[in-house]
Amino acid sequence: MATLILVRHGRSTANTAGVLAGWTPGVALDERGRAQAAALPARLASVPLAAVVTSPLQRCRETVQPLLDARPGLPLHPEDLIGECHYGDWSGRKLSELSTEPLMEVVQQHPSNAAFPGGESMRAMQARAVEAVRDWNTRIETEHGPDAVYAMCSHGDIIKSIVADALGMHLDLFQRISVEPCSLTVIRYTRLRPFLVRLGDTGDLASLAPREKEPDEQAEVGGGAGAP
């Protein structure tokens, strides 16, 4: 079956503002995010992509645009099912405020039981994202053959949930996975099992450098802003 390259969108204005964006319109890449997106064509230069599938949200469309500009004729397919989690009433709120909400502990420790007020459950988020991947795997293989490679640009929690599924990992453990902005995660699907080939690869080890502040033991909902 096809090989999937999951691209998390570049760093956004919401990431740097510490805001849980969700489906809030008008959330764009910041200056660093635009630079990350501009570097994407060179990072993927040796990979013969069959297509690009993207979340319809602005920050994802801006992330893949340089890749599309570098490869005229590369098919682009918007896909609502890999759009960000519907955070409902939490959308647009500061993560620092949300950290005191009782639901946040459930999101961190028992996400399979977490449902956002006015939004969707994390189980539903994972189910739709995994279903989209399975459907696109079949479509890409049918149109381009079993060795085809395609890219899918999405969001932190979506990508983490897809990785958890590929590893046979319960959703309650998916907060142990980290994918930085504009990182590449590669899953090669076969008839019997998926293989995780890359996880959160940025080609940059800056995030491993000591921080002025100790890293938080909590997973950042939405995926975090990456290295400073």
CSV table of C-alpha atoms in Angstrom, one decimal:
chain,number,residue,atom,x,y,z
A,1,MET,CA,0.0,0.0,0.0
A,2,ALA,CA,0.9,3.7,-0.1
A,3,THR,CA,3.5,5.5,2.0
A,4,LEU,CA,2.1,8.5,3.9
A,5,ILE,CA,4.1,11.6,4.8
A,6,LEU,CA,2.3,13.4,7.6
A,7,VAL,CA,3.3,17.1,7.7
A,8,ARG,CA,2.3,19.2,10.7
A,9,HIS,CA,1.6,22.7,9.6
A,10,GLY,CA,4.3,25.3,10.3
A,11,ARG,CA,4.3,27.4,13.4
A,12,SER,CA,1.2,29.6,13.6
A,13,THR,CA,0.2,32.9,15.2
A,14,ALA,CA,-1.9,30.8,17.6
A,15,ASN,CA,1.0,28.6,18.6
A,16,THR,CA,3.1,31.6,19.6
A,17,ALA,CA,0.2,33.3,21.3
A,18,GLY,CA,-0.5,30.2,23.4
A,19,VAL,CA,-4.1,30.0,22.0
A,20,LEU,CA,-6.0,26.8,21.2
A,21,ALA,CA,-7.0,27.7,17.7
A,22,GLY,CA,-9.2,24.8,16.6
A,23,TRP,CA,-11.2,25.8,13.6
A,24,THR,CA,-11.0,29.6,14.4
A,25,PRO,CA,-10.7,31.3,11.0
A,26,GLY,CA,-7.8,33.5,10.1
A,27,VAL,CA,-5.0,31.6,12.0
A,28,ALA,CA,-2.0,32.0,9.7
A,29,LEU,CA,1.6,31.0,9.8
A,30,ASP,CA,3.9,33.4,11.7
A,31,GLU,CA,7.3,34.4,10.3
A,32,ARG,CA,9.0,31.3,11.5
A,33,GLY,CA,6.2,29.1,10.2
A,34,ARG,CA,6.5,30.7,6.8
A,35,ALA,CA,10.3,30.0,6.8
A,36,GLN,CA,9.5,26.4,7.8
A,37,ALA,CA,7.1,26.1,4.9
A,38,ALA,CA,9.6,27.6,2.5
A,39,ALA,CA,12.1,24.9,3.5
A,40,LEU,CA,9.7,22.1,2.8
A,41,PRO,CA,10.3,21.7,-1.0
A,42,ALA,CA,14.0,21.1,-0.4
A,43,ARG,CA,13.4,18.6,2.4
A,44,LEU,CA,11.2,16.6,0.1
A,45,ALA,CA,13.1,17.2,-3.1
A,46,SER,CA,14.1,13.5,-3.5
A,47,VAL,CA,10.6,12.1,-2.8
A,48,PRO,CA,8.4,11.5,-5.9
A,49,LEU,CA,5.0,12.6,-4.4
A,50,ALA,CA,1.9,11.4,-6.1
A,51,ALA,CA,-0.4,14.0,-4.4
A,52,VAL,CA,-0.8,16.4,-1.5
A,53,VAL,CA,-3.9,16.1,0.8
A,54,THR,CA,-4.4,19.0,3.2
A,55,SER,CA,-6.6,20.1,6.1
A,56,PRO,CA,-8.7,23.0,4.7
A,57,LEU,CA,-7.5,25.4,7.5
A,58,GLN,CA,-5.4,28.3,6.5
A,59,ARG,CA,-2.3,27.4,8.4
A,60,CYS,CA,-2.1,24.0,6.5
A,61,ARG,CA,-2.8,25.5,3.1
A,62,GLU,CA,0.0,28.1,3.7
A,63,THR,CA,2.3,25.3,4.7
A,64,VAL,CA,1.9,23.3,1.5
A,65,GLN,CA,1.8,26.2,-0.9
A,66,PRO,CA,5.6,26.4,-1.4
A,67,LEU,CA,5.7,22.7,-2.2
A,68,LEU,CA,2.9,23.2,-4.7
A,69,ASP,CA,4.8,26.2,-6.2
A,70,ALA,CA,7.9,24.1,-6.6
A,71,ARG,CA,6.0,21.2,-8.3
A,72,PRO,CA,3.5,22.6,-10.8
A,73,GLY,CA,0.9,20.0,-11.6
A,74,LEU,CA,1.1,18.2,-8.2
A,75,PRO,CA,-2.5,17.4,-7.3
A,76,LEU,CA,-3.9,19.1,-4.2
A,77,HIS,CA,-6.9,17.6,-2.4
A,78,PRO,CA,-8.5,19.4,0.6
A,79,GLU,CA,-9.9,17.0,3.2
A,80,ASP,CA,-12.2,18.1,6.0
A,81,LEU,CA,-11.7,14.8,7.9
A,82,ILE,CA,-8.1,15.7,8.8
A,83,GLY,CA,-9.0,19.2,9.9
A,84,GLU,CA,-8.1,20.2,13.5
A,85,CYS,CA,-10.1,18.7,16.4
A,86,HIS,CA,-13.3,20.6,17.0
A,87,TYR,CA,-12.5,22.1,20.4
A,88,GLY,CA,-15.9,23.8,20.6
A,89,ASP,CA,-16.2,26.3,23.5
A,90,TRP,CA,-12.4,25.9,24.1
A,91,SER,CA,-11.5,27.3,20.7
A,92,GLY,CA,-9.7,30.6,20.8
A,93,ARG,CA,-9.0,30.4,24.5
A,94,LYS,CA,-5.6,30.7,26.1
A,95,LEU,CA,-4.0,27.4,27.0
A,96,SER,CA,-2.9,28.9,30.3
A,97,GLU,CA,-6.5,29.5,31.2
A,98,LEU,CA,-7.6,26.0,30.1
A,99,SER,CA,-5.0,24.3,32.2
A,100,THR,CA,-7.1,24.9,35.3
A,101,GLU,CA,-10.2,23.3,33.7
A,102,PRO,CA,-11.1,19.9,35.3
A,103,LEU,CA,-11.5,18.5,31.7
A,104,MET,CA,-7.8,19.2,31.0
A,105,GLU,CA,-6.8,16.4,33.4
A,106,VAL,CA,-9.0,14.0,31.4
A,107,VAL,CA,-7.5,15.3,28.1
A,108,GLN,CA,-4.1,14.5,29.5
A,109,GLN,CA,-4.7,11.3,31.3
A,110,HIS,CA,-7.7,9.7,29.8
A,111,PRO,CA,-8.3,11.3,26.4
A,112,SER,CA,-10.5,8.5,25.1
A,113,ASN,CA,-13.1,9.8,27.6
A,114,ALA,CA,-12.6,13.5,26.8
A,115,ALA,CA,-15.3,15.4,24.9
A,116,PHE,CA,-14.9,19.2,24.4
A,117,PRO,CA,-18.0,21.3,25.4
A,118,GLY,CA,-19.7,22.3,22.2
A,119,GLY,CA,-17.2,20.3,20.2
A,120,GLU,CA,-16.2,16.7,19.5
A,121,SER,CA,-14.7,13.9,21.5
A,122,MET,CA,-11.1,12.8,21.0
A,123,ARG,CA,-12.3,9.4,20.1
A,124,ALA,CA,-14.4,10.9,17.2
A,125,MET,CA,-11.4,13.0,16.2
A,126,GLN,CA,-9.2,9.9,15.9
A,127,ALA,CA,-11.9,7.8,14.1
A,128,ARG,CA,-12.4,10.4,11.4
A,129,ALA,CA,-8.7,11.0,10.8
A,130,VAL,CA,-7.8,7.3,10.6
A,131,GLU,CA,-10.8,6.7,8.3
A,132,ALA,CA,-9.5,9.5,6.0
A,133,VAL,CA,-6.1,8.0,5.9
A,134,ARG,CA,-7.4,4.5,5.1
A,135,ASP,CA,-9.6,6.0,2.3
A,136,TRP,CA,-6.7,8.0,0.8
A,137,ASN,CA,-4.3,5.0,1.0
A,138,THR,CA,-6.7,3.1,-1.1
A,139,ARG,CA,-7.3,5.9,-3.5
A,140,ILE,CA,-3.6,6.7,-4.0
A,141,GLU,CA,-2.7,3.1,-4.5
A,142,THR,CA,-5.4,2.6,-7.0
A,143,GLU,CA,-4.4,5.7,-9.0
A,144,HIS,CA,-0.6,5.6,-8.6
A,145,GLY,CA,0.4,2.0,-7.6
A,146,PRO,CA,1.4,0.3,-4.4
A,147,ASP,CA,4.8,2.1,-4.2
A,148,ALA,CA,3.2,5.6,-4.3
A,149,VAL,CA,4.1,8.2,-1.7
A,150,TYR,CA,1.8,11.1,-0.8
A,151,ALA,CA,1.9,13.9,1.7
A,152,MET,CA,-0.9,14.9,4.1
A,153,CYS,CA,-0.7,18.2,6.0
A,154,SER,CA,-2.6,18.3,9.2
A,155,HIS,CA,-2.5,19.3,12.9
A,156,GLY,CA,-0.7,18.1,16.0
A,157,ASP,CA,-3.5,16.1,17.7
A,158,ILE,CA,-4.7,14.6,14.4
A,159,ILE,CA,-1.2,13.4,13.5
A,160,LYS,CA,-0.6,12.0,17.0
A,161,SER,CA,-3.8,10.1,16.9
A,162,ILE,CA,-3.0,8.6,13.4
A,163,VAL,CA,0.5,7.5,14.8
A,164,ALA,CA,-1.2,5.9,17.8
A,165,ASP,CA,-3.4,3.9,15.5
A,166,ALA,CA,-0.5,2.8,13.3
A,167,LEU,CA,1.4,1.6,16.4
A,168,GLY,CA,-1.6,-0.2,17.8
A,169,MET,CA,-1.4,2.2,20.8
A,170,HIS,CA,-4.5,3.0,22.8
A,171,LEU,CA,-5.6,6.6,22.5
A,172,ASP,CA,-5.1,7.1,26.2
A,173,LEU,CA,-1.3,6.9,25.5
A,174,PHE,CA,-1.2,9.3,22.6
A,175,GLN,CA,-0.1,12.2,24.7
A,176,ARG,CA,3.3,10.5,24.9
A,177,ILE,CA,3.8,11.4,21.2
A,178,SER,CA,5.3,14.7,20.2
A,179,VAL,CA,5.3,16.3,16.7
A,180,GLU,CA,6.7,19.8,16.2
A,181,PRO,CA,5.5,22.4,13.7
A,182,CYS,CA,6.4,21.4,10.1
A,183,SER,CA,7.8,18.1,11.3
A,184,LEU,CA,7.5,15.1,9.0
A,185,THR,CA,6.1,11.8,10.2
A,186,VAL,CA,6.2,8.9,7.8
A,187,ILE,CA,4.0,5.7,7.9
A,188,ARG,CA,4.4,3.0,5.4
A,189,TYR,CA,1.2,0.9,5.2
A,190,THR,CA,1.3,-2.7,4.1
A,191,ARG,CA,-1.4,-5.4,3.8
A,192,LEU,CA,-0.6,-6.8,7.3
A,193,ARG,CA,0.6,-3.8,9.3
A,194,PRO,CA,1.8,-0.2,9.2
A,195,PHE,CA,5.5,0.7,9.8
A,196,LEU,CA,6.4,4.0,11.5
A,197,VAL,CA,9.4,5.1,9.5
A,198,ARG,CA,9.9,8.6,10.8
A,199,LEU,CA,8.3,10.5,13.8
A,200,GLY,CA,8.3,14.2,14.1
A,201,ASP,CA,11.4,14.7,12.0
A,202,THR,CA,12.4,18.3,11.6
A,203,GLY,CA,16.0,17.9,10.6
A,204,ASP,CA,16.7,20.3,13.5
A,205,LEU,CA,17.8,19.2,17.0
A,206,ALA,CA,17.3,22.7,18.6
A,207,SER,CA,14.3,21.4,20.6
A,208,LEU,CA,16.7,19.1,22.5
A,209,ALA,CA,18.8,22.0,23.8
A,210,PRO,CA,18.4,22.9,27.5
A,211,ARG,CA,15.5,25.4,28.1
A,212,GLU,CA,15.6,28.3,30.4
A,213,LYS,CA,12.4,26.8,31.9
A,214,GLU,CA,11.9,23.2,32.6
A,215,PRO,CA,9.6,21.5,30.0
A,216,ASP,CA,6.1,21.0,31.2
A,217,GLU,CA,5.2,17.4,32.0
A,218,GLN,CA,1.8,17.9,30.4
A,219,ALA,CA,1.2,17.4,26.7
A,220,GLU,CA,0.2,20.7,25.0
A,221,VAL,CA,-3.2,20.3,23.5
A,222,GLY,CA,-3.1,21.2,19.8
A,223,GLY,CA,0.6,20.3,19.6
A,224,GLY,CA,2.6,23.1,20.9
A,225,ALA,CA,4.9,25.7,19.2
A,226,GLY,CA,8.1,23.7,19.0
A,227,ALA,CA,11.6,24.8,19.8
A,228,PRO,CA,12.0,28.5,20.8
